[in-house]
């Protein structure tokens, strides 16, 4: 989490309170526009529930970053989407 002093935050050319939510996931996660939209709505609602009452939803920006295939790594190993699915499937009861 990065915290920036309120006086140093500018968005749309104006100083304003801004909350930026960044989600970094493998490219197989949230695989449709509808799922990404649902995440953005839910993240914005969570910020609203946790923020001061005067926080406006337009001051919550949500961005989803997808790692390319083979760009997600755990313990020094690069995983493709298929690798991740196979690992999850093997670990499922």
PDB file of N, CA and C in Angstrom:
ATOM      1  N   UNK A   1       0.851  -1.164   0.000  1.00  0.00           N
ATOM      2  CA  UNK A   1       0.000   0.000   0.000  1.00  0.00           C
ATOM      3  C   UNK A   1       0.895   1.223   0.000  1.00  0.00           C
ATOM      4  N   UNK A   2       0.575   2.162  -0.848  1.00  0.00           N
ATOM      5  CA  UNK A   2       1.272   3.439  -0.892  1.00  0.00           C
ATOM      6  C   UNK A   2       0.349   4.492  -0.308  1.00  0.00           C
ATOM      7  N   UNK A   3       0.893   5.306   0.571  1.00  0.00           N
ATOM      8  CA  UNK A   3       0.125   6.410   1.148  1.00  0.00           C
ATOM      9  C   UNK A   3       0.815   7.708   0.747  1.00  0.00           C
ATOM     10  N   UNK A   4       0.042   8.600   0.139  1.00  0.00           N
ATOM     11  CA  UNK A   4       0.561   9.883  -0.312  1.00  0.00           C
ATOM     12  C   UNK A   4      -0.135  10.971   0.495  1.00  0.00           C
ATOM     13  N   UNK A   5       0.616  11.964   0.881  1.00  0.00           N
ATOM     14  CA  UNK A   5       0.030  13.074   1.637  1.00  0.00           C
ATOM     15  C   UNK A   5      -1.108  13.709   0.839  1.00  0.00           C
ATOM     16  N   UNK A   6      -2.232  14.008   1.480  1.00  0.00           N
ATOM     17  CA  UNK A   6      -3.392  14.554   0.757  1.00  0.00           C
ATOM     18  C   UNK A   6      -3.074  15.776  -0.104  1.00  0.00           C
ATOM     19  N   UNK A   7      -2.190  16.633   0.353  1.00  0.00           N
ATOM     20  CA  UNK A   7      -1.841  17.825  -0.415  1.00  0.00           C
ATOM     21  C   UNK A   7      -1.054  17.522  -1.680  1.00  0.00           C
ATOM     22  N   UNK A   8      -0.565  16.299  -1.811  1.00  0.00           N
ATOM     23  CA  UNK A   8       0.235  15.901  -2.971  1.00  0.00           C
ATOM     24  C   UNK A   8      -0.550  15.082  -3.993  1.00  0.00           C
ATOM     25  N   UNK A   9      -1.864  14.944  -3.802  1.00  0.00           N
ATOM     26  CA  UNK A   9      -2.672  14.113  -4.691  1.00  0.00           C
ATOM     27  C   UNK A   9      -3.440  15.003  -5.663  1.00  0.00           C
ATOM     28  N   UNK A  10      -3.210  14.754  -6.952  1.00  0.00           N
ATOM     29  CA  UNK A  10      -3.919  15.495  -7.988  1.00  0.00           C
ATOM     30  C   UNK A  10      -4.539  14.507  -8.959  1.00  0.00           C
ATOM     31  N   UNK A  11      -5.781  14.725  -9.285  1.00  0.00           N
ATOM     32  CA  UNK A  11      -6.481  13.887 -10.250  1.00  0.00           C
ATOM     33  C   UNK A  11      -7.369  14.800 -11.078  1.00  0.00           C
ATOM     34  N   UNK A  12      -7.305  14.653 -12.374  1.00  0.00           N
ATOM     35  CA  UNK A  12      -8.089  15.521 -13.243  1.00  0.00           C
ATOM     36  C   UNK A  12      -7.685  16.977 -13.120  1.00  0.00           C
ATOM     37  N   UNK A  13      -6.415  17.223 -12.766  1.00  0.00           N
ATOM     38  CA  UNK A  13      -5.902  18.582 -12.670  1.00  0.00           C
ATOM     39  C   UNK A  13      -6.242  19.309 -11.382  1.00  0.00           C
ATOM     40  N   UNK A  14      -6.872  18.626 -10.437  1.00  0.00           N
ATOM     41  CA  UNK A  14      -7.254  19.272  -9.182  1.00  0.00           C
ATOM     42  C   UNK A  14      -6.770  18.442  -7.996  1.00  0.00           C
ATOM     43  N   UNK A  15      -6.447  19.130  -6.925  1.00  0.00           N
ATOM     44  CA  UNK A  15      -6.101  18.448  -5.686  1.00  0.00           C
ATOM     45  C   UNK A  15      -7.387  17.914  -5.080  1.00  0.00           C
ATOM     46  N   UNK A  16      -7.419  16.598  -4.859  1.00  0.00           N
ATOM     47  CA  UNK A  16      -8.615  16.002  -4.267  1.00  0.00           C
ATOM     48  C   UNK A  16      -8.244  14.678  -3.621  1.00  0.00           C
ATOM     49  N   UNK A  17      -9.077  14.228  -2.671  1.00  0.00           N
ATOM     50  CA  UNK A  17      -8.804  12.949  -2.016  1.00  0.00           C
ATOM     51  C   UNK A  17      -9.086  11.804  -2.984  1.00  0.00           C
ATOM     52  N   UNK A  18      -8.113  10.972  -3.205  1.00  0.00           N
ATOM     53  CA  UNK A  18      -8.235   9.908  -4.184  1.00  0.00           C
ATOM     54  C   UNK A  18      -7.824   8.588  -3.549  1.00  0.00           C
ATOM     55  N   UNK A  19      -8.617   7.551  -3.786  1.00  0.00           N
ATOM     56  CA  UNK A  19      -8.259   6.192  -3.397  1.00  0.00           C
ATOM     57  C   UNK A  19      -8.065   5.408  -4.679  1.00  0.00           C
ATOM     58  N   UNK A  20      -6.897   4.778  -4.820  1.00  0.00           N
ATOM     59  CA  UNK A  20      -6.591   3.983  -6.000  1.00  0.00           C
ATOM     60  C   UNK A  20      -6.454   2.531  -5.558  1.00  0.00           C
ATOM     61  N   UNK A  21      -7.260   1.670  -6.152  1.00  0.00           N
ATOM     62  CA  UNK A  21      -7.213   0.236  -5.873  1.00  0.00           C
ATOM     63  C   UNK A  21      -6.577  -0.428  -7.080  1.00  0.00           C
ATOM     64  N   UNK A  22      -5.475  -1.156  -6.856  1.00  0.00           N
ATOM     65  CA  UNK A  22      -4.802  -1.877  -7.939  1.00  0.00           C
ATOM     66  C   UNK A  22      -4.844  -3.359  -7.619  1.00  0.00           C
ATOM     67  N   UNK A  23      -5.381  -4.136  -8.542  1.00  0.00           N
ATOM     68  CA  UNK A  23      -5.418  -5.584  -8.392  1.00  0.00           C
ATOM     69  C   UNK A  23      -4.485  -6.173  -9.432  1.00  0.00           C
ATOM     70  N   UNK A  24      -3.525  -6.964  -8.980  1.00  0.00           N
ATOM     71  CA  UNK A  24      -2.596  -7.629  -9.890  1.00  0.00           C
ATOM     72  C   UNK A  24      -2.864  -9.125  -9.827  1.00  0.00           C
ATOM     73  N   UNK A  25      -3.240  -9.709 -10.980  1.00  0.00           N
ATOM     74  CA  UNK A  25      -3.664 -11.109 -11.025  1.00  0.00           C
ATOM     75  C   UNK A  25      -3.123 -11.786 -12.275  1.00  0.00           C
ATOM     76  N   UNK A  26      -3.073 -13.127 -12.254  1.00  0.00           N
ATOM     77  CA  UNK A  26      -2.696 -13.830 -13.482  1.00  0.00           C
ATOM     78  C   UNK A  26      -3.776 -13.638 -14.544  1.00  0.00           C
ATOM     79  N   UNK A  27      -3.385 -13.817 -15.799  1.00  0.00           N
ATOM     80  CA  UNK A  27      -4.317 -13.522 -16.898  1.00  0.00           C
ATOM     81  C   UNK A  27      -5.528 -14.452 -16.949  1.00  0.00           C
ATOM     82  N   UNK A  28      -5.558 -15.523 -16.174  1.00  0.00           N
ATOM     83  CA  UNK A  28      -6.716 -16.424 -16.188  1.00  0.00           C
ATOM     84  C   UNK A  28      -7.800 -15.977 -15.218  1.00  0.00           C
ATOM     85  N   UNK A  29      -7.484 -15.041 -14.344  1.00  0.00           N
ATOM     86  CA  UNK A  29      -8.449 -14.594 -13.334  1.00  0.00           C
ATOM     87  C   UNK A  29      -9.341 -13.478 -13.902  1.00  0.00           C
ATOM     88  N   UNK A  30     -10.569 -13.421 -13.420  1.00  0.00           N
ATOM     89  CA  UNK A  30     -11.542 -12.416 -13.875  1.00  0.00           C
ATOM     90  C   UNK A  30     -11.550 -12.361 -15.400  1.00  0.00           C
ATOM     91  N   UNK A  31     -11.866 -13.486 -15.999  1.00  0.00           N
ATOM     92  CA  UNK A  31     -11.725 -13.679 -17.434  1.00  0.00           C
ATOM     93  C   UNK A  31     -12.776 -13.072 -18.335  1.00  0.00           C
ATOM     94  N   UNK A  32     -13.697 -12.305 -17.794  1.00  0.00           N
ATOM     95  CA  UNK A  32     -14.698 -11.671 -18.656  1.00  0.00           C
ATOM     96  C   UNK A  32     -14.907 -10.223 -18.237  1.00  0.00           C
ATOM     97  N   UNK A  33     -15.453  -9.451 -19.153  1.00  0.00           N
ATOM     98  CA  UNK A  33     -15.753  -8.046 -18.863  1.00  0.00           C
ATOM     99  C   UNK A  33     -16.716  -7.953 -17.683  1.00  0.00           C
ATOM    100  N   UNK A  34     -17.682  -8.878 -17.628  1.00  0.00           N
ATOM    101  CA  UNK A  34     -18.678  -8.855 -16.546  1.00  0.00           C
ATOM    102  C   UNK A  34     -18.023  -9.113 -15.185  1.00  0.00           C
ATOM    103  N   UNK A  35     -17.104 -10.057 -15.125  1.00  0.00           N
ATOM    104  CA  UNK A  35     -16.416 -10.335 -13.851  1.00  0.00           C
ATOM    105  C   UNK A  35     -15.541  -9.160 -13.426  1.00  0.00           C
ATOM    106  N   UNK A  36     -14.868  -8.533 -14.376  1.00  0.00           N
ATOM    107  CA  UNK A  36     -14.041  -7.374 -14.041  1.00  0.00           C
ATOM    108  C   UNK A  36     -14.918  -6.225 -13.562  1.00  0.00           C
ATOM    109  N   UNK A  37     -16.043  -6.017 -14.217  1.00  0.00           N
ATOM    110  CA  UNK A  37     -16.963  -4.948 -13.806  1.00  0.00           C
ATOM    111  C   UNK A  37     -17.509  -5.215 -12.398  1.00  0.00           C
ATOM    112  N   UNK A  38     -17.816  -6.458 -12.098  1.00  0.00           N
ATOM    113  CA  UNK A  38     -18.318  -6.817 -10.769  1.00  0.00           C
ATOM    114  C   UNK A  38     -17.250  -6.560  -9.710  1.00  0.00           C
ATOM    115  N   UNK A  39     -15.986  -6.883 -10.006  1.00  0.00           N
ATOM    116  CA  UNK A  39     -14.911  -6.608  -9.060  1.00  0.00           C
ATOM    117  C   UNK A  39     -14.778  -5.108  -8.824  1.00  0.00           C
ATOM    118  N   UNK A  40     -14.822  -4.323  -9.890  1.00  0.00           N
ATOM    119  CA  UNK A  40     -14.683  -2.868  -9.762  1.00  0.00           C
ATOM    120  C   UNK A  40     -15.811  -2.293  -8.918  1.00  0.00           C
ATOM    121  N   UNK A  41     -17.039  -2.754  -9.143  1.00  0.00           N
ATOM    122  CA  UNK A  41     -18.168  -2.288  -8.319  1.00  0.00           C
ATOM    123  C   UNK A  41     -17.965  -2.664  -6.852  1.00  0.00           C
ATOM    124  N   UNK A  42     -17.590  -3.921  -6.600  1.00  0.00           N
ATOM    125  CA  UNK A  42     -17.412  -4.391  -5.225  1.00  0.00           C
ATOM    126  C   UNK A  42     -16.278  -3.644  -4.529  1.00  0.00           C
ATOM    127  N   UNK A  43     -15.166  -3.430  -5.226  1.00  0.00           N
ATOM    128  CA  UNK A  43     -14.037  -2.707  -4.624  1.00  0.00           C
ATOM    129  C   UNK A  43     -14.441  -1.282  -4.283  1.00  0.00           C
ATOM    130  N   UNK A  44     -15.186  -0.650  -5.158  1.00  0.00           N
ATOM    131  CA  UNK A  44     -15.642   0.719  -4.906  1.00  0.00           C
ATOM    132  C   UNK A  44     -16.582   0.754  -3.697  1.00  0.00           C
ATOM    133  N   UNK A  45     -17.467  -0.220  -3.596  1.00  0.00           N
ATOM    134  CA  UNK A  45     -18.381  -0.293  -2.448  1.00  0.00           C
ATOM    135  C   UNK A  45     -17.610  -0.506  -1.139  1.00  0.00           C
ATOM    136  N   UNK A  46     -16.578  -1.321  -1.166  1.00  0.00           N
ATOM    137  CA  UNK A  46     -15.769  -1.560   0.034  1.00  0.00           C
ATOM    138  C   UNK A  46     -15.058  -0.281   0.452  1.00  0.00           C
ATOM    139  N   UNK A  47     -14.491   0.433  -0.505  1.00  0.00           N
ATOM    140  CA  UNK A  47     -13.839   1.703  -0.184  1.00  0.00           C
ATOM    141  C   UNK A  47     -14.851   2.657   0.430  1.00  0.00           C
ATOM    142  N   UNK A  48     -16.044   2.750  -0.165  1.00  0.00           N
ATOM    143  CA  UNK A  48     -17.074   3.644   0.376  1.00  0.00           C
ATOM    144  C   UNK A  48     -17.431   3.282   1.816  1.00  0.00           C
ATOM    145  N   UNK A  49     -17.525   1.991   2.095  1.00  0.00           N
ATOM    146  CA  UNK A  49     -17.886   1.544   3.444  1.00  0.00           C
ATOM    147  C   UNK A  49     -16.789   1.862   4.460  1.00  0.00           C
ATOM    148  N   UNK A  50     -15.547   1.940   4.007  1.00  0.00           N
ATOM    149  CA  UNK A  50     -14.414   2.154   4.914  1.00  0.00           C
ATOM    150  C   UNK A  50     -13.946   3.602   4.978  1.00  0.00           C
ATOM    151  N   UNK A  51     -14.349   4.405   4.019  1.00  0.00           N
ATOM    152  CA  UNK A  51     -13.854   5.774   3.908  1.00  0.00           C
ATOM    153  C   UNK A  51     -14.644   6.722   4.811  1.00  0.00           C
ATOM    154  N   UNK A  52     -14.134   7.921   4.927  1.00  0.00           N
ATOM    155  CA  UNK A  52     -14.859   8.953   5.662  1.00  0.00           C
ATOM    156  C   UNK A  52     -16.157   9.255   4.927  1.00  0.00           C
ATOM    157  N   UNK A  53     -17.188   9.697   5.640  1.00  0.00           N
ATOM    158  CA  UNK A  53     -18.493   9.922   4.998  1.00  0.00           C
ATOM    159  C   UNK A  53     -18.456  10.873   3.804  1.00  0.00           C
ATOM    160  N   UNK A  54     -17.525  11.801   3.771  1.00  0.00           N
ATOM    161  CA  UNK A  54     -17.484  12.772   2.672  1.00  0.00           C
ATOM    162  C   UNK A  54     -16.794  12.254   1.414  1.00  0.00           C
ATOM    163  N   UNK A  55     -16.252  11.036   1.466  1.00  0.00           N
ATOM    164  CA  UNK A  55     -15.563  10.495   0.280  1.00  0.00           C
ATOM    165  C   UNK A  55     -16.572  10.211  -0.827  1.00  0.00           C
ATOM    166  N   UNK A  56     -16.285  10.719  -2.013  1.00  0.00           N
ATOM    167  CA  UNK A  56     -17.170  10.547  -3.156  1.00  0.00           C
ATOM    168  C   UNK A  56     -16.701   9.354  -4.007  1.00  0.00           C
ATOM    169  N   UNK A  57     -17.634   8.528  -4.523  1.00  0.00           N
ATOM    170  CA  UNK A  57     -17.244   7.374  -5.344  1.00  0.00           C
ATOM    171  C   UNK A  57     -16.387   7.739  -6.558  1.00  0.00           C
ATOM    172  N   UNK A  58     -16.584   8.935  -7.128  1.00  0.00           N
ATOM    173  CA  UNK A  58     -15.766   9.311  -8.280  1.00  0.00           C
ATOM    174  C   UNK A  58     -14.302   9.533  -7.919  1.00  0.00           C
ATOM    175  N   UNK A  59     -14.011   9.551  -6.628  1.00  0.00           N
ATOM    176  CA  UNK A  59     -12.635   9.654  -6.164  1.00  0.00           C
ATOM    177  C   UNK A  59     -12.054   8.292  -5.792  1.00  0.00           C
ATOM    178  N   UNK A  60     -12.695   7.229  -6.246  1.00  0.00           N
ATOM    179  CA  UNK A  60     -12.172   5.862  -6.111  1.00  0.00           C
ATOM    180  C   UNK A  60     -11.920   5.335  -7.515  1.00  0.00           C
ATOM    181  N   UNK A  61     -10.668   5.052  -7.788  1.00  0.00           N
ATOM    182  CA  UNK A  61     -10.271   4.539  -9.102  1.00  0.00           C
ATOM    183  C   UNK A  61      -9.783   3.117  -8.913  1.00  0.00           C
ATOM    184  N   UNK A  62     -10.278   2.208  -9.736  1.00  0.00           N
ATOM    185  CA  UNK A  62      -9.909   0.788  -9.636  1.00  0.00           C
ATOM    186  C   UNK A  62      -9.273   0.362 -10.956  1.00  0.00           C
ATOM    187  N   UNK A  63      -8.118  -0.291 -10.857  1.00  0.00           N
ATOM    188  CA  UNK A  63      -7.411  -0.773 -12.040  1.00  0.00           C
ATOM    189  C   UNK A  63      -7.049  -2.239 -11.837  1.00  0.00           C
ATOM    190  N   UNK A  64      -7.261  -3.029 -12.878  1.00  0.00           N
ATOM    191  CA  UNK A  64      -6.907  -4.452 -12.843  1.00  0.00           C
ATOM    192  C   UNK A  64      -5.744  -4.668 -13.805  1.00  0.00           C
ATOM    193  N   UNK A  65      -4.652  -5.204 -13.269  1.00  0.00           N
ATOM    194  CA  UNK A  65      -3.478  -5.520 -14.075  1.00  0.00           C
ATOM    195  C   UNK A  65      -3.385  -7.035 -14.211  1.00  0.00           C
ATOM    196  N   UNK A  66      -3.223  -7.511 -15.435  1.00  0.00           N
ATOM    197  CA  UNK A  66      -3.074  -8.946 -15.689  1.00  0.00           C
ATOM    198  C   UNK A  66      -1.641  -9.256 -16.078  1.00  0.00           C
ATOM    199  N   UNK A  67      -1.073 -10.252 -15.405  1.00  0.00           N
ATOM    200  CA  UNK A  67       0.247 -10.739 -15.795  1.00  0.00           C
ATOM    201  C   UNK A  67       0.084 -11.579 -17.055  1.00  0.00           C
ATOM    202  N   UNK A  68       0.963 -11.423 -18.030  1.00  0.00           N
ATOM    203  CA  UNK A  68       0.862 -12.252 -19.237  1.00  0.00           C
ATOM    204  C   UNK A  68       1.161 -13.708 -18.915  1.00  0.00           C
ATOM    205  N   UNK A  69       0.782 -14.590 -19.812  1.00  0.00           N
ATOM    206  CA  UNK A  69       1.033 -16.015 -19.629  1.00  0.00           C
ATOM    207  C   UNK A  69       2.518 -16.235 -19.340  1.00  0.00           C
ATOM    208  N   UNK A  70       2.806 -16.896 -18.244  1.00  0.00           N
ATOM    209  CA  UNK A  70       4.191 -17.106 -17.827  1.00  0.00           C
ATOM    210  C   UNK A  70       4.750 -15.952 -17.019  1.00  0.00           C
ATOM    211  N   UNK A  71       3.951 -14.924 -16.779  1.00  0.00           N
ATOM    212  CA  UNK A  71       4.403 -13.748 -16.040  1.00  0.00           C
ATOM    213  C   UNK A  71       3.970 -13.740 -14.589  1.00  0.00           C
ATOM    214  N   UNK A  72       3.450 -14.851 -14.096  1.00  0.00           N
ATOM    215  CA  UNK A  72       3.044 -14.978 -12.690  1.00  0.00           C
ATOM    216  C   UNK A  72       4.006 -15.971 -12.074  1.00  0.00           C
ATOM    217  N   UNK A  73       4.703 -15.567 -11.011  1.00  0.00           N
ATOM    218  CA  UNK A  73       5.710 -16.447 -10.442  1.00  0.00           C
ATOM    219  C   UNK A  73       5.516 -16.679  -8.963  1.00  0.00           C
ATOM    220  N   UNK A  74       5.821 -17.896  -8.553  1.00  0.00           N
ATOM    221  CA  UNK A  74       5.777 -18.279  -7.142  1.00  0.00           C
ATOM    222  C   UNK A  74       7.046 -19.069  -6.859  1.00  0.00           C
ATOM    223  N   UNK A  75       7.783 -18.642  -5.848  1.00  0.00           N
ATOM    224  CA  UNK A  75       8.998 -19.331  -5.403  1.00  0.00           C
ATOM    225  C   UNK A  75      10.002 -19.519  -6.536  1.00  0.00           C
ATOM    226  N   UNK A  76      10.128 -18.508  -7.384  1.00  0.00           N
ATOM    227  CA  UNK A  76      11.100 -18.557  -8.460  1.00  0.00           C
ATOM    228  C   UNK A  76      10.657 -19.291  -9.703  1.00  0.00           C
ATOM    229  N   UNK A  77       9.439 -19.782  -9.720  1.00  0.00           N
ATOM    230  CA  UNK A  77       8.933 -20.504 -10.891  1.00  0.00           C
ATOM    231  C   UNK A  77       7.881 -19.658 -11.603  1.00  0.00           C
ATOM    232  N   UNK A  78       8.030 -19.507 -12.913  1.00  0.00           N
ATOM    233  CA  UNK A  78       7.047 -18.795 -13.725  1.00  0.00           C
ATOM    234  C   UNK A  78       5.926 -19.758 -14.093  1.00  0.00           C
ATOM    235  N   UNK A  79       4.684 -19.309 -13.912  1.00  0.00           N
ATOM    236  CA  UNK A  79       3.517 -20.144 -14.203  1.00  0.00           C
ATOM    237  C   UNK A  79       2.748 -19.585 -15.388  1.00  0.00           C
ATOM    238  N   UNK A  80       2.308 -20.469 -16.268  1.00  0.00           N
ATOM    239  CA  UNK A  80       1.339 -20.091 -17.297  1.00  0.00           C
ATOM    240  C   UNK A  80      -0.053 -20.244 -16.678  1.00  0.00           C
ATOM    241  N   UNK A  81      -1.066 -19.781 -17.382  1.00  0.00           N
ATOM    242  CA  UNK A  81      -2.440 -19.986 -16.909  1.00  0.00           C
ATOM    243  C   UNK A  81      -2.759 -21.454 -16.752  1.00  0.00           C
ATOM    244  N   UNK A  82      -2.334 -22.267 -17.703  1.00  0.00           N
ATOM    245  CA  UNK A  82      -2.580 -23.713 -17.624  1.00  0.00           C
ATOM    246  C   UNK A  82      -1.871 -24.328 -16.413  1.00  0.00           C
ATOM    247  N   UNK A  83      -0.643 -23.860 -16.125  1.00  0.00           N
ATOM    248  CA  UNK A  83       0.080 -24.349 -14.946  1.00  0.00           C
ATOM    249  C   UNK A  83      -0.695 -24.043 -13.665  1.00  0.00           C
ATOM    250  N   UNK A  84      -1.210 -22.817 -13.574  1.00  0.00           N
ATOM    251  CA  UNK A  84      -1.952 -22.429 -12.381  1.00  0.00           C
ATOM    252  C   UNK A  84      -3.221 -23.259 -12.221  1.00  0.00           C
ATOM    253  N   UNK A  85      -3.942 -23.456 -13.313  1.00  0.00           N
ATOM    254  CA  UNK A  85      -5.164 -24.269 -13.260  1.00  0.00           C
ATOM    255  C   UNK A  85      -4.815 -25.696 -12.833  1.00  0.00           C
ATOM    256  N   UNK A  86      -3.755 -26.250 -13.383  1.00  0.00           N
ATOM    257  CA  UNK A  86      -3.350 -27.614 -13.019  1.00  0.00           C
ATOM    258  C   UNK A  86      -2.972 -27.691 -11.544  1.00  0.00           C
ATOM    259  N   UNK A  87      -2.273 -26.702 -11.028  1.00  0.00           N
ATOM    260  CA  UNK A  87      -1.893 -26.679  -9.608  1.00  0.00           C
ATOM    261  C   UNK A  87      -3.118 -26.584  -8.711  1.00  0.00           C
ATOM    262  N   UNK A  88      -4.052 -25.737  -9.071  1.00  0.00           N
ATOM    263  CA  UNK A  88      -5.275 -25.577  -8.280  1.00  0.00           C
ATOM    264  C   UNK A  88      -6.124 -26.841  -8.331  1.00  0.00           C
ATOM    265  N   UNK A  89      -6.211 -27.416  -9.502  1.00  0.00           N
ATOM    266  CA  UNK A  89      -6.995 -28.643  -9.662  1.00  0.00           C
ATOM    267  C   UNK A  89      -6.387 -29.786  -8.849  1.00  0.00           C
ATOM    268  N   UNK A  90      -5.066 -29.912  -8.882  1.00  0.00           N
ATOM    269  CA  UNK A  90      -4.390 -30.971  -8.129  1.00  0.00           C
ATOM    270  C   UNK A  90      -4.544 -30.789  -6.632  1.00  0.00           C
ATOM    271  N   UNK A  91      -4.628 -29.533  -6.179  1.00  0.00           N
ATOM    272  CA  UNK A  91      -4.744 -29.257  -4.751  1.00  0.00           C
ATOM    273  C   UNK A  91      -6.171 -29.361  -4.231  1.00  0.00           C
ATOM    274  N   UNK A  92      -7.156 -29.374  -5.122  1.00  0.00           N
ATOM    275  CA  UNK A  92      -8.563 -29.423  -4.699  1.00  0.00           C
ATOM    276  C   UNK A  92      -8.887 -30.794  -4.099  1.00  0.00           C
ATOM    277  N   UNK A  93      -9.722 -30.783  -3.059  1.00  0.00           N
ATOM    278  CA  UNK A  93     -10.091 -32.069  -2.438  1.00  0.00           C
ATOM    279  C   UNK A  93     -10.945 -32.937  -3.350  1.00  0.00           C
TER     280      UNK A  93
END
